[in-house]
Amino acid sequence: DTEVTQTPKHLVMGMTNKKSLKCEQHMGHRAMYWYKQKAKKPPELMFVYSYEKLSINESVPSRFSPECPNSSLLNLHLHALQPEDSALYLCASSQEGSYTEAFFGQGTRLTVV
Amino acid sequence: RKEVEQDPGPFNVPEGATVAFNCTYSNSASQSFFWYRQDCRKEPKLLMSVYSSGNEDGRFTAQLNRASQYISLLIRDSKLSDSATYLCVVTLYGNKLVFGAGTILRVKS
């Protein structure tokens, strides 16, 4: 069973809506990630937080806004999305450093209408 | 050139077969290497880490060749439950995990 919990599991939103995706882990990990995955494609990195600070932003459009309120929580705020933003959004966490594996949540399946 | 390249397959094999997947990476500064497994509409799950000395976990063997920038995964005695997409993952600087496109395995009875 995953120890990274994402809510909600499914989300349908209009292009003018504002919504947030939430992610929580209690493994003491200090690196947390957001990935986007389209059907039949691999996960694509969006953001990395290290010690609650944004360390990597893969040129993601500003309609996606990440937030890391504390070491256990990661949010992704969504505003004015487009239908092509419909995808599976995956949160992951790992120990800090480049030699440790990442653990993924079950994802939020987002549909933008 | 993509940072991580894999043969997308699909690999269609009978139960009991041995199957091998390959992966190459372009950045020689890559620091760590993993195989993940992803079932349809599920999250990726860590299968195993990959070391230069090679490592084995039951029916699964992974190998890293840093000189050739090549990673492999061998599955022996394939089971129906092994059917999934196998993702090669490489860590670059600063926790940047990069995924290959994935290799689809279908094990048939």
Short mmCIF file of C-alpha atoms in Angstrom, two decimals:
data_model
loop_
_atom_site.label_atom_id
_atom_site.label_comp_id
_atom_site.label_asym_id
_atom_site.label_seq_id
_atom_site.Cartn_x
_atom_site.Cartn_y
_atom_site.Cartn_z
CA ASP A 1 0.00 0.00 0.00
CA THR A 2 1.24 3.48 -0.88
CA GLU A 3 2.31 5.76 1.96
CA VAL A 4 1.79 8.83 -0.18
CA THR A 5 -1.84 9.90 -0.08
CA GLN A 6 -3.42 12.08 -2.73
CA THR A 7 -6.84 13.71 -2.71
CA PRO A 8 -9.12 13.81 -4.52
CA LYS A 9 -8.77 10.64 -6.60
CA HIS A 10 -10.89 12.13 -9.39
CA LEU A 11 -11.64 15.75 -10.25
CA VAL A 12 -13.72 17.33 -12.99
CA MET A 13 -13.38 21.09 -13.33
CA GLY A 14 -14.41 23.82 -15.70
CA MET A 15 -11.90 26.10 -17.37
CA THR A 16 -12.86 29.00 -15.11
CA ASN A 17 -12.71 27.03 -11.85
CA LYS A 18 -10.04 27.12 -9.16
CA LYS A 19 -9.24 23.84 -7.47
CA SER A 20 -6.40 22.29 -5.48
CA LEU A 21 -4.81 18.86 -5.44
CA LYS A 22 -3.42 17.65 -2.13
CA CYS A 23 -0.63 15.23 -1.26
CA GLU A 24 0.53 13.99 2.13
CA GLN A 25 3.35 11.72 3.26
CA HIS A 26 4.47 10.63 6.71
CA MET A 27 7.71 8.90 5.81
CA GLY A 28 9.88 11.84 6.88
CA HIS A 29 10.88 12.49 3.27
CA ARG A 30 12.25 15.96 2.56
CA ALA A 31 11.85 15.92 -1.24
CA MET A 32 8.40 16.01 -2.82
CA TYR A 33 7.39 16.04 -6.47
CA TRP A 34 4.54 16.71 -8.85
CA TYR A 35 4.38 14.74 -12.08
CA LYS A 36 1.86 14.88 -14.93
CA GLN A 37 1.05 11.75 -16.92
CA LYS A 38 -0.97 11.61 -20.12
CA ALA A 39 -2.39 8.35 -21.44
CA LYS A 40 0.23 5.94 -22.83
CA LYS A 41 3.04 8.34 -21.90
CA PRO A 42 5.56 8.25 -19.03
CA PRO A 43 5.28 10.60 -16.05
CA GLU A 44 6.61 14.06 -16.83
CA LEU A 45 8.24 16.08 -14.05
CA MET A 46 6.58 19.38 -13.16
CA PHE A 47 7.99 20.53 -9.81
CA VAL A 48 10.40 19.40 -7.11
CA TYR A 49 10.43 20.68 -3.53
CA SER A 50 13.46 20.11 -1.35
CA TYR A 51 13.22 20.99 2.33
CA GLU A 52 9.98 22.83 1.58
CA LYS A 53 11.57 25.09 -1.00
CA LEU A 54 10.90 24.90 -4.73
CA SER A 55 14.07 23.54 -6.30
CA ILE A 56 12.94 22.58 -9.81
CA ASN A 57 10.21 24.07 -12.01
CA GLU A 58 10.18 22.40 -15.41
CA SER A 59 8.84 25.52 -17.18
CA VAL A 60 5.31 24.72 -16.10
CA PRO A 61 2.61 27.27 -17.07
CA SER A 62 1.59 29.62 -14.27
CA ARG A 63 -1.94 28.22 -14.22
CA PHE A 64 -0.32 25.47 -12.11
CA SER A 65 0.88 26.80 -8.76
CA PRO A 66 2.61 24.49 -6.28
CA GLU A 67 2.79 25.02 -2.55
CA CYS A 68 4.57 23.15 0.23
CA PRO A 69 3.08 24.28 3.57
CA ASN A 70 5.23 21.88 5.60
CA SER A 71 7.46 18.87 5.21
CA SER A 72 4.52 16.44 4.98
CA LEU A 73 2.20 18.32 2.66
CA LEU A 74 2.29 19.34 -0.97
CA ASN A 75 -0.47 21.15 -2.85
CA LEU A 76 -1.01 21.95 -6.49
CA HIS A 77 -3.33 24.89 -7.11
CA LEU A 78 -5.12 24.92 -10.43
CA HIS A 79 -6.66 27.94 -12.15
CA ALA A 80 -7.89 28.62 -15.68
CA LEU A 81 -6.87 25.21 -16.97
CA GLN A 82 -7.32 24.04 -20.53
CA PRO A 83 -8.83 20.75 -21.72
CA GLU A 84 -5.34 19.58 -22.73
CA ASP A 85 -4.35 19.75 -19.06
CA SER A 86 -6.55 16.72 -18.44
CA ALA A 87 -4.21 13.99 -17.15
CA LEU A 88 -3.21 11.91 -14.15
CA TYR A 89 -1.35 14.08 -11.64
CA LEU A 90 1.05 12.11 -9.49
CA CYS A 91 2.69 13.19 -6.27
CA ALA A 92 5.86 11.49 -5.07
CA SER A 93 8.29 11.79 -2.20
CA SER A 94 11.82 10.64 -1.43
CA GLN A 95 14.68 11.15 0.93
CA GLU A 96 16.72 14.19 -0.01
CA GLY A 97 19.63 13.39 -2.31
CA SER A 98 20.07 11.77 -5.67
CA TYR A 99 20.54 8.19 -4.55
CA THR A 100 17.16 7.34 -3.16
CA GLU A 101 14.05 6.00 -4.76
CA ALA A 102 10.78 7.93 -4.97
CA PHE A 103 7.41 6.65 -3.79
CA PHE A 104 4.28 7.66 -5.63
CA GLY A 105 0.73 8.35 -4.56
CA GLN A 106 -2.19 6.85 -6.46
CA GLY A 107 -2.70 10.07 -8.37
CA THR A 108 -5.55 12.45 -9.10
CA ARG A 109 -7.28 11.88 -12.42
CA LEU A 110 -8.16 15.38 -13.63
CA THR A 111 -10.62 16.17 -16.38
CA VAL A 112 -10.96 19.78 -17.58
CA VAL A 113 -14.23 20.51 -19.37
CA ARG B 1 18.35 12.96 -27.99
CA LYS B 2 16.05 11.82 -25.15
CA GLU B 3 17.60 11.62 -21.70
CA VAL B 4 16.36 8.06 -21.17
CA GLU B 5 15.47 5.72 -24.03
CA GLN B 6 13.69 2.38 -23.92
CA ASP B 7 12.29 0.00 -26.51
CA PRO B 8 8.51 0.59 -26.16
CA GLY B 9 7.60 -2.97 -27.16
CA PRO B 10 5.13 -4.47 -26.64
CA PHE B 11 6.89 -7.67 -25.70
CA ASN B 12 4.43 -10.56 -25.99
CA VAL B 13 5.79 -13.65 -24.25
CA PRO B 14 4.36 -16.96 -23.02
CA GLU B 15 4.26 -17.82 -19.34
CA GLY B 16 7.58 -19.19 -18.17
CA ALA B 17 9.63 -17.26 -20.71
CA THR B 18 12.68 -15.16 -19.93
CA VAL B 19 12.50 -11.59 -21.17
CA ALA B 20 15.06 -8.77 -21.14
CA PHE B 21 14.51 -5.03 -21.29
CA ASN B 22 17.15 -2.47 -22.13
CA CYS B 23 17.49 1.21 -21.40
CA THR B 24 20.12 3.80 -22.31
CA TYR B 25 20.70 7.21 -20.78
CA SER B 26 22.44 10.21 -22.27
CA ASN B 27 23.82 12.12 -19.28
CA SER B 28 27.03 10.58 -17.97
CA ALA B 29 26.56 12.53 -14.72
CA SER B 30 23.42 10.54 -13.91
CA GLN B 31 23.59 9.43 -10.33
CA SER B 32 21.14 6.66 -9.61
CA PHE B 33 19.04 4.23 -11.56
CA PHE B 34 15.81 2.37 -10.98
CA TRP B 35 13.22 0.16 -12.60
CA TYR B 36 9.61 0.95 -11.83
CA ARG B 37 6.54 -1.02 -12.78
CA GLN B 38 3.24 0.61 -13.71
CA ASP B 39 -0.04 -1.24 -14.09
CA CYS B 40 -2.83 0.23 -16.22
CA ARG B 41 -4.33 3.36 -14.58
CA LYS B 42 -2.20 2.91 -11.46
CA GLU B 43 0.80 4.74 -10.05
CA PRO B 44 4.40 3.69 -10.78
CA LYS B 45 5.81 1.37 -8.12
CA LEU B 46 9.47 0.76 -7.44
CA LEU B 47 10.58 -2.64 -8.71
CA MET B 48 14.26 -2.39 -7.91
CA SER B 49 17.26 -0.13 -7.72
CA VAL B 50 20.10 -0.80 -10.18
CA TYR B 51 23.76 -0.99 -9.21
CA SER B 52 26.96 -1.50 -11.17
CA SER B 53 27.57 -4.73 -9.30
CA GLY B 54 24.18 -6.00 -10.45
CA ASN B 55 21.37 -6.97 -8.17
CA GLU B 56 18.81 -9.73 -8.06
CA ASP B 57 15.42 -9.98 -6.41
CA GLY B 58 13.81 -13.36 -6.96
CA ARG B 59 13.06 -13.71 -10.66
CA PHE B 60 14.29 -10.19 -11.44
CA THR B 61 17.88 -9.19 -12.19
CA ALA B 62 19.03 -5.65 -12.93
CA GLN B 63 22.38 -4.52 -14.25
CA LEU B 64 24.05 -1.17 -14.84
CA ASN B 65 26.94 -0.51 -17.22
CA ARG B 66 28.14 3.04 -16.57
CA ALA B 67 30.75 2.96 -19.35
CA SER B 68 28.07 2.17 -21.95
CA GLN B 69 25.35 4.17 -20.13
CA TYR B 70 23.13 1.14 -20.33
CA ILE B 71 20.69 -0.44 -17.88
CA SER B 72 19.02 -3.81 -18.18
CA LEU B 73 16.25 -5.78 -16.50
CA LEU B 74 15.90 -9.54 -16.85
CA ILE B 75 12.71 -11.33 -15.84
CA ARG B 76 12.89 -15.11 -15.57
CA ASP B 77 9.94 -17.55 -15.50
CA SER B 78 7.43 -14.86 -16.50
CA LYS B 79 4.04 -14.90 -14.78
CA LEU B 80 0.74 -13.53 -16.04
CA SER B 81 0.93 -11.02 -13.18
CA ASP B 82 4.17 -9.59 -14.63
CA SER B 83 2.14 -7.96 -17.43
CA ALA B 84 2.67 -4.22 -16.99
CA THR B 85 4.70 -1.29 -18.28
CA TYR B 86 8.30 -1.25 -17.06
CA LEU B 87 9.80 2.20 -16.66
CA CYS B 88 13.51 2.92 -16.58
CA VAL B 89 14.24 5.88 -14.28
CA VAL B 90 17.43 7.89 -13.95
CA THR B 91 18.21 10.53 -11.33
CA LEU B 92 20.07 13.60 -12.45
CA TYR B 93 21.10 16.48 -10.20
CA GLY B 94 18.99 17.72 -7.36
CA ASN B 95 16.41 14.95 -7.10
CA LYS B 96 15.47 15.24 -10.77
CA LEU B 97 14.03 11.83 -11.68
CA VAL B 98 13.61 11.29 -15.40
CA PHE B 99 11.49 8.48 -16.81
CA GLY B 100 11.99 6.54 -20.00
CA ALA B 101 8.94 6.03 -22.21
CA GLY B 102 8.34 2.57 -20.75
CA THR B 103 8.33 -0.95 -22.17
CA ILE B 104 5.05 -2.84 -22.32
CA LEU B 105 5.15 -6.50 -21.31
CA ARG B 106 2.27 -8.87 -22.00
CA VAL B 107 2.59 -12.38 -20.62
CA LYS B 108 0.13 -14.84 -22.14
CA SER B 109 -0.97 -18.29 -21.01
#
